[in-house]
Coordinates of C-alpha atoms in Angstrom, one line a residue:
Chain H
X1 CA -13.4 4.1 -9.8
X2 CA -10.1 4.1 -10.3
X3 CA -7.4 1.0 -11.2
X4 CA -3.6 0.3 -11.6
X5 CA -1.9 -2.1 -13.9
X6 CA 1.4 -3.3 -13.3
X7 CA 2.3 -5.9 -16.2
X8 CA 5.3 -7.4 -14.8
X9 CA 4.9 -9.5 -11.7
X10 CA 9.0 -10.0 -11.8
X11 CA 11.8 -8.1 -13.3
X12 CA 15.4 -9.7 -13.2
X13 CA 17.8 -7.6 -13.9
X14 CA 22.0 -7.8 -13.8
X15 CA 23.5 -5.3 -10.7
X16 CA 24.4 -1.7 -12.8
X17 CA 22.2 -2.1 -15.4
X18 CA 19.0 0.2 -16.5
X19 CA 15.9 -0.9 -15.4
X20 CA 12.2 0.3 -15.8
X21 CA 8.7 -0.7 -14.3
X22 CA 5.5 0.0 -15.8
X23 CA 2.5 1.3 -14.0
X24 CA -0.8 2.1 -16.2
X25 CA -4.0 4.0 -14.2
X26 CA -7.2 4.5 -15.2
X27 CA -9.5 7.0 -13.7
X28 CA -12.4 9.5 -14.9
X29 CA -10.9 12.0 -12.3
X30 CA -7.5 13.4 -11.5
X31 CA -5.1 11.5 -9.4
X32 CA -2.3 11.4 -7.6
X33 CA -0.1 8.7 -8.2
X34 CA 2.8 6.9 -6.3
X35 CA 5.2 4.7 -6.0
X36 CA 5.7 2.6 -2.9
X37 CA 8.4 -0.3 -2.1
X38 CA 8.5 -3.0 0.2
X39 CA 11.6 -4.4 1.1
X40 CA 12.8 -7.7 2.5
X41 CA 11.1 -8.7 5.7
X42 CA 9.7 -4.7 6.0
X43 CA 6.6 -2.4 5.9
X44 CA 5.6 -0.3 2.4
X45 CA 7.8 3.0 2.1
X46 CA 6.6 5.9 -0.4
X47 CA 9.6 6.0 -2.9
X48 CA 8.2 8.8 -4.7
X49 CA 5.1 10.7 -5.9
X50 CA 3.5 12.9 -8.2
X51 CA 0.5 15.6 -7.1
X52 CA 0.9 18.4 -9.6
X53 CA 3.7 20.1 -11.6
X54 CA 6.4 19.2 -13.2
X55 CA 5.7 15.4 -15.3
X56 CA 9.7 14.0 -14.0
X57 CA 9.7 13.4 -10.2
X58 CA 12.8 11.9 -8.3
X59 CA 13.4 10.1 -4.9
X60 CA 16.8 10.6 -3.1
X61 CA 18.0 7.1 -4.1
X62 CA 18.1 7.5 -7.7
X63 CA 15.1 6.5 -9.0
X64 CA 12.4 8.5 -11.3
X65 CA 9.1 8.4 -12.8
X66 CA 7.4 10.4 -15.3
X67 CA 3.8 11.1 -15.1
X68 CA 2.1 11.2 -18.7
X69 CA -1.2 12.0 -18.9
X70 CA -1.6 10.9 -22.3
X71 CA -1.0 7.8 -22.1
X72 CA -2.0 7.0 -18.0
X73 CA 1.0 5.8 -17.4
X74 CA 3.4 6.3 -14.2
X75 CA 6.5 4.3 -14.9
X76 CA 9.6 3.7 -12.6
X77 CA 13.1 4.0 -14.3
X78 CA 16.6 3.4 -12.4
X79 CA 19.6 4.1 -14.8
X80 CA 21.7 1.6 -13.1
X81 CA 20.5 -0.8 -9.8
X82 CA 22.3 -1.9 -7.1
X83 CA 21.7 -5.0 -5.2
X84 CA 20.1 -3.6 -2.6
X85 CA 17.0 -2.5 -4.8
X86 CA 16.0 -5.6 -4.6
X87 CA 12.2 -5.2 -3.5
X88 CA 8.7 -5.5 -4.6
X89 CA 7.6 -2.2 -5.9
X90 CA 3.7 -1.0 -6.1
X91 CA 2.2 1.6 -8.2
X92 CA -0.7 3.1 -6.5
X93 CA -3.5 6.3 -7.3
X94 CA -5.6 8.1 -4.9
X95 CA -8.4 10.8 -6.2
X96 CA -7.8 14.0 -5.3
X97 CA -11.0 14.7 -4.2
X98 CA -11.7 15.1 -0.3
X99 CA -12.5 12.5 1.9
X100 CA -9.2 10.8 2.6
X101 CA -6.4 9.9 0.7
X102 CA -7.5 5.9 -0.3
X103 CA -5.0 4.0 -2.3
X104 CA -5.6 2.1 -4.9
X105 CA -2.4 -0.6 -5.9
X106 CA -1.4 -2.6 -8.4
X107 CA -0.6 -5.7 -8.2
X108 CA 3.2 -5.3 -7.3
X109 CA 6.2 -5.7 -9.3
X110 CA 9.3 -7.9 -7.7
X111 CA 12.5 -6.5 -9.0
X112 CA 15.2 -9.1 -8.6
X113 CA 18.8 -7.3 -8.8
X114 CA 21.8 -10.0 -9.0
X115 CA 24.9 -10.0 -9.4
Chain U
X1 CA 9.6 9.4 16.7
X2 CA 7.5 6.2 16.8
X3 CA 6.4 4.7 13.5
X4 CA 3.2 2.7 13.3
X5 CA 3.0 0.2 14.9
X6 CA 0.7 -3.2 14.9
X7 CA 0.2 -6.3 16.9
X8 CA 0.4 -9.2 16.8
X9 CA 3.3 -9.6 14.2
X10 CA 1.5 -12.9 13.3
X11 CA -1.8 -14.8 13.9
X12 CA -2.9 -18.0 13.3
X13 CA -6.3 -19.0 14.2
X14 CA -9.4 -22.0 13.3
X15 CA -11.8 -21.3 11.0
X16 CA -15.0 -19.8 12.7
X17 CA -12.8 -18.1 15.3
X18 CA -12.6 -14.2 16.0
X19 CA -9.7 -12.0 15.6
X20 CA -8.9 -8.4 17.1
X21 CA -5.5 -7.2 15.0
X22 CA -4.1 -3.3 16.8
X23 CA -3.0 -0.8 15.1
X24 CA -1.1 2.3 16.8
X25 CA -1.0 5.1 14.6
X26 CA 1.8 7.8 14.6
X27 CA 1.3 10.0 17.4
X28 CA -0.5 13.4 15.9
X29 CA -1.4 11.5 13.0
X30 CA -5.3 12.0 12.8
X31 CA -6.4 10.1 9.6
X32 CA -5.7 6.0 9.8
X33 CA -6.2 3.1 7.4
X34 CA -6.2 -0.6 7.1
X35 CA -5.5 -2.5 3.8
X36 CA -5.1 -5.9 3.1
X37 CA -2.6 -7.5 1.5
X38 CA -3.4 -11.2 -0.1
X39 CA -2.1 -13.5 -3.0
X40 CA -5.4 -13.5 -4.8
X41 CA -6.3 -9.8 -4.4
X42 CA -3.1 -7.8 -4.0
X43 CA -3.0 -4.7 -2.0
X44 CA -6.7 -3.4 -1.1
X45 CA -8.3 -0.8 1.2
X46 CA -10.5 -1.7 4.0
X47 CA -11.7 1.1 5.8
X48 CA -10.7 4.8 6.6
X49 CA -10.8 7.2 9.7
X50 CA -10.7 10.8 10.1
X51 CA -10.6 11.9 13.7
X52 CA -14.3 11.7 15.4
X53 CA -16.0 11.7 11.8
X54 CA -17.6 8.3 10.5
X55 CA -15.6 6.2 9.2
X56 CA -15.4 5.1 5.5
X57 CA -16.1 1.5 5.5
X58 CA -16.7 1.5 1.6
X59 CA -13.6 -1.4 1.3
X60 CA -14.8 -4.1 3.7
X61 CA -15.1 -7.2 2.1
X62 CA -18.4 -8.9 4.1
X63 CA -20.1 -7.7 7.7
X64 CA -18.1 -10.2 9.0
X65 CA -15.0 -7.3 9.2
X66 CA -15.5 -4.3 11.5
X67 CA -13.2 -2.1 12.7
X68 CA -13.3 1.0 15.9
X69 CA -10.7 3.9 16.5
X70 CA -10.9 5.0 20.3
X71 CA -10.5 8.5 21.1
X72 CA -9.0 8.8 17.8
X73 CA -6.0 7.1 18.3
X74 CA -5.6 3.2 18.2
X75 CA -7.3 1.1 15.7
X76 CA -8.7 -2.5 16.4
X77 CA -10.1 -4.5 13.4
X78 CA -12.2 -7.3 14.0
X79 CA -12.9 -10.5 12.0
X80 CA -15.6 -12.2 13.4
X81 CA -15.9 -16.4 11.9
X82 CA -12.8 -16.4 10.2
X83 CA -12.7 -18.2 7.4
X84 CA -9.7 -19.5 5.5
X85 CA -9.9 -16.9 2.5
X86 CA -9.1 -14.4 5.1
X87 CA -6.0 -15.1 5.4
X88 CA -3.1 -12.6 4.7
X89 CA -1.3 -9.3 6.1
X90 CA -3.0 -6.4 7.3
X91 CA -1.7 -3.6 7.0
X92 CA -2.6 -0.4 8.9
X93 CA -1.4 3.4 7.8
X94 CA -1.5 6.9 9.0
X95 CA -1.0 10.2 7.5
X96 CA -1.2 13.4 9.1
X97 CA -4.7 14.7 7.9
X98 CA -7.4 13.7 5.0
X99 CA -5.4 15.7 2.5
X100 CA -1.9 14.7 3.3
X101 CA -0.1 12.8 0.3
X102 CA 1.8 10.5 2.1
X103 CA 0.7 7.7 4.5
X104 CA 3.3 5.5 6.6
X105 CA 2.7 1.7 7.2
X106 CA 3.6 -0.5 10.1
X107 CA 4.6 -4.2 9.7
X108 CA 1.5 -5.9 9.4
X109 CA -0.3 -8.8 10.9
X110 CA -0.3 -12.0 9.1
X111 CA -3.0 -13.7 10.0
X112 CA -3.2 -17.3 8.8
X113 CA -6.5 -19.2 9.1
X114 CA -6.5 -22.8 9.5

C-alpha cells in the first residue's frame, strides 16, 4: 500500500515571495507521483507530474517539483507566488502497475498568498 | 470539448434515505472513478471502471455504497441508509484508458446528511 504525507495543512505566505510544499510517499513499489490543485469554488486540476526521467518537472505556471527517490519526497517549489495561487494543493501516488491509475492523496495543503 | 460533468451540484438528504449522485465522463474517456472527499478522511478512492471489465470496488467504505457504469459511459453511485458520516463531496474522474497518467475531475456533489 501506498501513502502520502503532506505536513502542512496551511502555508501563508507574502505575494512574490518563495514558497515550498512538502509531499513525503511511501510505497514498496514504484510510483508515479502528482501534484494536483484545487482552486476557489472549482474541481482538482493536475498541476504537474512525474512518471519517469528526469528528477525536476515543471508546469506552465511556474511551479516545480523534484522527485527524490532517496528520500520519498515529491515537494512543490514556486520561486515567487502571485495572488492568484491561492489554492489547496494535494500531493498524490498511483502504482505503476496495471489495473487503473488509483490515486492515493494527501491530506491537502492550503496555500494562502496575501498581499 | 465537454469536461466531466456531475449532478446534482449539491444534496442534502435524512439519515436512512438513499442517494443516486451522476457522473458523465469525458466523451471517449473509457476508464472512470469516484473519490471522496471528507474533513475526517481527506481525498479517498471509491471504486474504479475500465470499459465492460469488473469494476474495482477495493475503496468502498461499507455495502451500503454501490456504484454501475451503463454501456460504459455514465456513472451512478448509490448510497443506500445514509448516514450522517457520509457526508461530503464526491468527486468522479476520467482518464482516457487504465494506463493514462492523467485523470480530469468534475465539480462534485456535496452531499450533506442530516
Amino acid at each position: 500500500a501506498q501513502s502520502v504525507t503532506q505536513l502542512d495543512s496551511q502555508v501563508p505566505v507574502f505575494e512574490e515571495a518563495p514558497v515550498e510544499l512538502r509531499c513525503n510517499y511511501s510505497s514498496s513499489v514504484s510510483v508515479y507521483l502528482f501534484w494536483y490543485v484545487q482552486y476557489p469554488n472549482q474541481g482538482l486540476q493536475l498541476l504537474l507530474k512525474h512518471l519517469s526521467g528526469s528528477t525536476l518537472v515543471e508546469s506552465i505556471n511556474g511551479f516545480e517539483a523534484e522527485f527524490n527517490k532517496s528520500q520519498t519526497s515529491f515537494h512543490l517549489r514556486k520561486p515567487s507566488v502571485h495572488i492568484s495561487d491561492t489554492a489547496e494543493y494535494f500531493c498524490a501516488v498511483s502504482k505503476i502497475t496495471g489495473g487503473g491509475n488509483k490515486l492515493t492523496f494527501g491530506t491537502g495543503t492550503q496555500l494562502k498568498v496575501e498581499l | 470539448g465537454a469536461g466531466v460533468s456531475q449532478s446534482p451540484s449539491n444534496k442534502v438528504t435524512e439519515k436512512g434515505k438513499d442517494v443516486e449522485l451522476r457522473c458523465d465522463p469525458i466523451s471517449g474517456h473509457t476508464a472512470l472513478y469516484w473519490y471522496r472527499q471528507s474533513l475526517g478522511q481527506g481525498l479517498e478512492f471509491l471504486i474504479y471502471f475500465q470499459g465492460n471489465s469488473a469494476p474495482d470496488k477495493s475503496g468502498l467504505p461499507s455495502d451500503r455504497f454501490s456504484a454501475e457504469r451503463t454501456g460504459g459511459s455514465v456513472s451512478t453511485l448509490t448510497i443506500q441508509r445514509t448516514q450522517q458520516e457520509d457526508s461530503a463531496v464526491y468527486l468522479c474522474a476520467s482518464s482516457l484508458g487504465p494506463y493514462s497518467d492523467e485523470q480530469y475531475f468534475g465539480p462534485g456533489t456535496r452531499l450533506t446528511v442530516t
